Amino acid sequence: MTVLITGGGGFIGSHLVDRLLAETEAEILVLDNFSTGDVANLAHVESDRLEVRTGDVRDAEVVAEAVAEADRIYHLAAAVGVQNVVDNPLKSLQVNLHGTENVLEAASEDGTPTFLASSSEIYGKSESLPFSESDDRVVGPTTVTRWGYTTAKATDEFLALSYHDEYDLPVVIGRYFNIVGPRQTGEYGMVIPTFVEQALSGEPLTVYGDGTQTRSFTHVTDAVTVTHQLLETPAAHGEVFNVGAPQPTAINDLADRVLELTGSESEIVHVPFEEAYSEDFEEPDHREPDVSKLESLLGWAPEADLDRILRDVIEAQADAPVDLEAVR
Ligand code: NAD
């Protein structure tokens, strides 16, 4: 069996590579243009069951060639990160729209089972917590760039569901909620790697807004477990699932905990969103998944709590073990 992972050189993709190599006999084919991913994410892999191909999902021919070799597809390649999307709006739309259509179109040739990575951004600025899969989406105007990302991901979902309905493509959609862990870069606006890096280097921790906004953080190992299980569960095909830990954390509390666990003397500074991004920038206050659909299908519950997540990220960034007991 050959498994294609688009975006396999990225944060979540590289953890999926590790998992599939460890737990299956599959040959893994990674297709990635290494725009936000990094070859270093796969440098530790010694298996000859891994092939890494540099290519762009916007190129339909390259995609069709890779898909033709695959028995399973995880489509993770996308323009990600709020900062990245705000800085490169057109390219982000093109990657997230054309790239996904290319993958789905090619997959439909042989009916290859496909996982599509979607996002909690789908819910936009909805205040109806916790978010469940059939909730209404609440998004802002097309003049505010950040809403282009959710709109592209929503269109990806429409495309995937249409390929399922009209071509019987076995496709499942996972809406990730703040997946975090080692190898995630802070370069594109991700909060945990940024705070940890700031704390370890003694720089101030920059909390955007007043810090009362909450997010639900999920360890990448938990996300990878679900991702793999969903694709291998035929009852999941044609469906959408929230993938995330349901415990929300306020960003101020997150900053405090990072300081405790690193023993850092860094101060915490608050930066208005308009200063960090732009005048018209909008940021949802709270994001929390309802995971009852996932629980009832897979009996899934996340194993890693916030401290375990932070410990793993700190260890990876500091290259040294963190004694959690010592700081409790
Ligand atoms: P990432 O940036 O580490 O991974 C994305 C990968 O796609 C990178 O390796 C990048 O180089 C590759 N890529 C980008 N454009 C490409 C192109 N045109 N052709 C080929 N490869 C390309 O980010 P991630 O966090 O691992 O995200 C993986 C997926 O999960 C994405 O689809 C993202 O939208 C989704 N997601 C992630 C989160 C999260 O919290 N990490 C939340 C919601 C959704």
JSON list of C-alpha atoms and ligand atoms in Angstrom, two decimals, residues 6-13 31-38 41 55-58 75-80 95 117-120 149 153 176-180 184 190, ligand 1:
[
{"chain": "A", "resi": 6, "resn": "THR", "atom": "CA", "xyz": [0.58, 16.29, 0.58]},
{"chain": "A", "resi": 7, "resn": "GLY", "atom": "CA", "xyz": [2.23, 18.75, 2.94]},
{"chain": "A", "resi": 8, "resn": "GLY", "atom": "CA", "xyz": [4.09, 15.82, 4.54]},
{"chain": "A", "resi": 9, "resn": "GLY", "atom": "CA", "xyz": [7.12, 18.02, 5.12]},
{"chain": "A", "resi": 10, "resn": "GLY", "atom": "CA", "xyz": [5.10, 20.28, 7.39]},
{"chain": "A", "resi": 11, "resn": "PHE", "atom": "CA", "xyz": [4.33, 20.17, 11.07]},
{"chain": "A", "resi": 12, "resn": "ILE", "atom": "CA", "xyz": [1.31, 17.81, 11.21]},
{"chain": "A", "resi": 13, "resn": "GLY", "atom": "CA", "xyz": [2.34, 15.97, 8.03]},
{"chain": "A", "resi": 31, "resn": "LEU", "atom": "CA", "xyz": [4.51, 15.80, -1.92]},
{"chain": "A", "resi": 32, "resn": "ASP", "atom": "CA", "xyz": [5.51, 19.22, -0.61]},
{"chain": "A", "resi": 33, "resn": "ASN", "atom": "CA", "xyz": [6.88, 22.47, -2.01]},
{"chain": "A", "resi": 34, "resn": "PHE", "atom": "CA", "xyz": [8.53, 23.25, 1.35]},
{"chain": "A", "resi": 35, "resn": "SER", "atom": "CA", "xyz": [7.11, 26.75, 1.48]},
{"chain": "A", "resi": 36, "resn": "THR", "atom": "CA", "xyz": [6.15, 26.63, 5.16]},
{"chain": "A", "resi": 37, "resn": "GLY", "atom": "CA", "xyz": [7.38, 23.05, 5.68]},
{"chain": "A", "resi": 38, "resn": "ASP", "atom": "CA", "xyz": [11.00, 22.11, 6.22]},
{"chain": "A", "resi": 41, "resn": "ASN", "atom": "CA", "xyz": [11.10, 17.85, 9.78]},
{"chain": "A", "resi": 55, "resn": "GLY", "atom": "CA", "xyz": [6.26, 19.66, -6.00]},
{"chain": "A", "resi": 56, "resn": "ASP", "atom": "CA", "xyz": [3.40, 22.10, -5.86]},
{"chain": "A", "resi": 57, "resn": "VAL", "atom": "CA", "xyz": [-0.24, 21.02, -5.41]},
{"chain": "A", "resi": 58, "resn": "ARG", "atom": "CA", "xyz": [-1.24, 23.84, -7.78]},
{"chain": "A", "resi": 75, "resn": "HIS", "atom": "CA", "xyz": [-4.28, 16.21, 1.82]},
{"chain": "A", "resi": 76, "resn": "LEU", "atom": "CA", "xyz": [-2.60, 18.54, 4.28]},
{"chain": "A", "resi": 77, "resn": "ALA", "atom": "CA", "xyz": [-0.77, 20.90, 1.91]},
{"chain": "A", "resi": 78, "resn": "ALA", "atom": "CA", "xyz": [-2.17, 24.40, 2.32]},
{"chain": "A", "resi": 79, "resn": "ALA", "atom": "CA", "xyz": [-1.22, 27.98, 2.90]},
{"chain": "A", "resi": 80, "resn": "VAL", "atom": "CA", "xyz": [-1.51, 28.17, 6.70]},
{"chain": "A", "resi": 95, "resn": "VAL", "atom": "CA", "xyz": [-3.03, 26.98, -3.07]},
{"chain": "A", "resi": 117, "resn": "ALA", "atom": "CA", "xyz": [-7.47, 18.87, 6.48]},
{"chain": "A", "resi": 118, "resn": "SER", "atom": "CA", "xyz": [-9.89, 21.67, 7.27]},
{"chain": "A", "resi": 119, "resn": "SER", "atom": "CA", "xyz": [-9.87, 24.16, 10.11]},
{"chain": "A", "resi": 120, "resn": "SER", "atom": "CA", "xyz": [-11.74, 25.62, 13.08]},
{"chain": "A", "resi": 149, "resn": "TYR", "atom": "CA", "xyz": [-8.71, 31.56, 4.45]},
{"chain": "A", "resi": 153, "resn": "LYS", "atom": "CA", "xyz": [-11.31, 26.02, 3.42]},
{"chain": "A", "resi": 176, "resn": "TYR", "atom": "CA", "xyz": [-8.41, 20.87, 13.20]},
{"chain": "A", "resi": 177, "resn": "PHE", "atom": "CA", "xyz": [-8.53, 23.12, 16.28]},
{"chain": "A", "resi": 178, "resn": "ASN", "atom": "CA", "xyz": [-5.12, 24.62, 17.19]},
{"chain": "A", "resi": 179, "resn": "ILE", "atom": "CA", "xyz": [-2.95, 21.55, 16.74]},
{"chain": "A", "resi": 180, "resn": "VAL", "atom": "CA", "xyz": [0.35, 22.09, 18.54]},
{"chain": "A", "resi": 184, "resn": "GLN", "atom": "CA", "xyz": [5.59, 23.73, 14.78]},
{"chain": "A", "resi": 190, "resn": "MET", "atom": "CA", "xyz": [1.32, 30.34, 15.95]},
{"chain": "B", "resi": 1, "resn": "NAD", "atom": "P1", "xyz": [2.48, 23.43, 7.85]},
{"chain": "B", "resi": 1, "resn": "NAD", "atom": "O1", "xyz": [2.68, 24.76, 7.23]},
{"chain": "B", "resi": 1, "resn": "NAD", "atom": "O2", "xyz": [3.57, 22.92, 8.70]},
{"chain": "B", "resi": 1, "resn": "NAD", "atom": "O3", "xyz": [2.10, 22.35, 6.75]},
{"chain": "B", "resi": 1, "resn": "NAD", "atom": "C1", "xyz": [1.63, 22.66, 5.47]},
{"chain": "B", "resi": 1, "resn": "NAD", "atom": "C2", "xyz": [2.55, 22.01, 4.47]},
{"chain": "B", "resi": 1, "resn": "NAD", "atom": "O4", "xyz": [2.05, 22.22, 3.17]},
{"chain": "B", "resi": 1, "resn": "NAD", "atom": "C3", "xyz": [3.97, 22.58, 4.51]},
{"chain": "B", "resi": 1, "resn": "NAD", "atom": "O5", "xyz": [4.92, 21.53, 4.54]},
{"chain": "B", "resi": 1, "resn": "NAD", "atom": "C4", "xyz": [4.06, 23.38, 3.22]},
{"chain": "B", "resi": 1, "resn": "NAD", "atom": "O6", "xyz": [5.40, 23.47, 2.73]},
{"chain": "B", "resi": 1, "resn": "NAD", "atom": "C5", "xyz": [3.14, 22.58, 2.33]},
{"chain": "B", "resi": 1, "resn": "NAD", "atom": "N1", "xyz": [2.62, 23.39, 1.22]},
{"chain": "B", "resi": 1, "resn": "NAD", "atom": "C6", "xyz": [2.13, 24.64, 1.26]},
{"chain": "B", "resi": 1, "resn": "NAD", "atom": "N2", "xyz": [1.77, 25.04, 0.05]},
{"chain": "B", "resi": 1, "resn": "NAD", "atom": "C7", "xyz": [2.02, 24.00, -0.78]},
{"chain": "B", "resi": 1, "resn": "NAD", "atom": "C8", "xyz": [1.88, 23.83, -2.17]},
{"chain": "B", "resi": 1, "resn": "NAD", "atom": "N3", "xyz": [1.39, 24.79, -2.96]},
{"chain": "B", "resi": 1, "resn": "NAD", "atom": "N4", "xyz": [2.24, 22.63, -2.71]},
{"chain": "B", "resi": 1, "resn": "NAD", "atom": "C9", "xyz": [2.76, 21.64, -1.93]},
{"chain": "B", "resi": 1, "resn": "NAD", "atom": "N5", "xyz": [2.94, 21.77, -0.60]},
{"chain": "B", "resi": 1, "resn": "NAD", "atom": "C10", "xyz": [2.58, 22.95, -0.04]},
{"chain": "B", "resi": 1, "resn": "NAD", "atom": "O7", "xyz": [1.12, 23.53, 8.69]},
{"chain": "B", "resi": 1, "resn": "NAD", "atom": "P2", "xyz": [0.33, 22.41, 9.50]},
{"chain": "B", "resi": 1, "resn": "NAD", "atom": "O8", "xyz": [-0.05, 23.07, 10.77]},
{"chain": "B", "resi": 1, "resn": "NAD", "atom": "O9", "xyz": [1.07, 21.14, 9.54]},
{"chain": "B", "resi": 1, "resn": "NAD", "atom": "O10", "xyz": [-0.99, 22.29, 8.61]},
{"chain": "B", "resi": 1, "resn": "NAD", "atom": "C11", "xyz": [-1.36, 21.11, 7.90]},
{"chain": "B", "resi": 1, "resn": "NAD", "atom": "C12", "xyz": [-2.80, 21.21, 7.48]},
{"chain": "B", "resi": 1, "resn": "NAD", "atom": "O11", "xyz": [-3.64, 21.30, 8.64]},
{"chain": "B", "resi": 1, "resn": "NAD", "atom": "C13", "xyz": [-3.14, 22.42, 6.61]},
{"chain": "B", "resi": 1, "resn": "NAD", "atom": "O12", "xyz": [-4.07, 22.05, 5.63]},
{"chain": "B", "resi": 1, "resn": "NAD", "atom": "C14", "xyz": [-3.80, 23.39, 7.59]},
{"chain": "B", "resi": 1, "resn": "NAD", "atom": "O13", "xyz": [-4.72, 24.25, 6.97]},
{"chain": "B", "resi": 1, "resn": "NAD", "atom": "C15", "xyz": [-4.51, 22.42, 8.52]},
{"chain": "B", "resi": 1, "resn": "NAD", "atom": "N6", "xyz": [-4.76, 23.02, 9.85]},
{"chain": "B", "resi": 1, "resn": "NAD", "atom": "C16", "xyz": [-3.77, 23.09, 10.78]},
{"chain": "B", "resi": 1, "resn": "NAD", "atom": "C17", "xyz": [-4.07, 23.62, 12.02]},
{"chain": "B", "resi": 1, "resn": "NAD", "atom": "C18", "xyz": [-3.04, 23.70, 13.13]},
{"chain": "B", "resi": 1, "resn": "NAD", "atom": "O14", "xyz": [-3.42, 24.07, 14.22]},
{"chain": "B", "resi": 1, "resn": "NAD", "atom": "N7", "xyz": [-1.79, 23.35, 12.93]},
{"chain": "B", "resi": 1, "resn": "NAD", "atom": "C19", "xyz": [-5.35, 24.12, 12.31]},
{"chain": "B", "resi": 1, "resn": "NAD", "atom": "C20", "xyz": [-6.30, 24.07, 11.32]},
{"chain": "B", "resi": 1, "resn": "NAD", "atom": "C21", "xyz": [-6.02, 23.49, 10.09]}
]
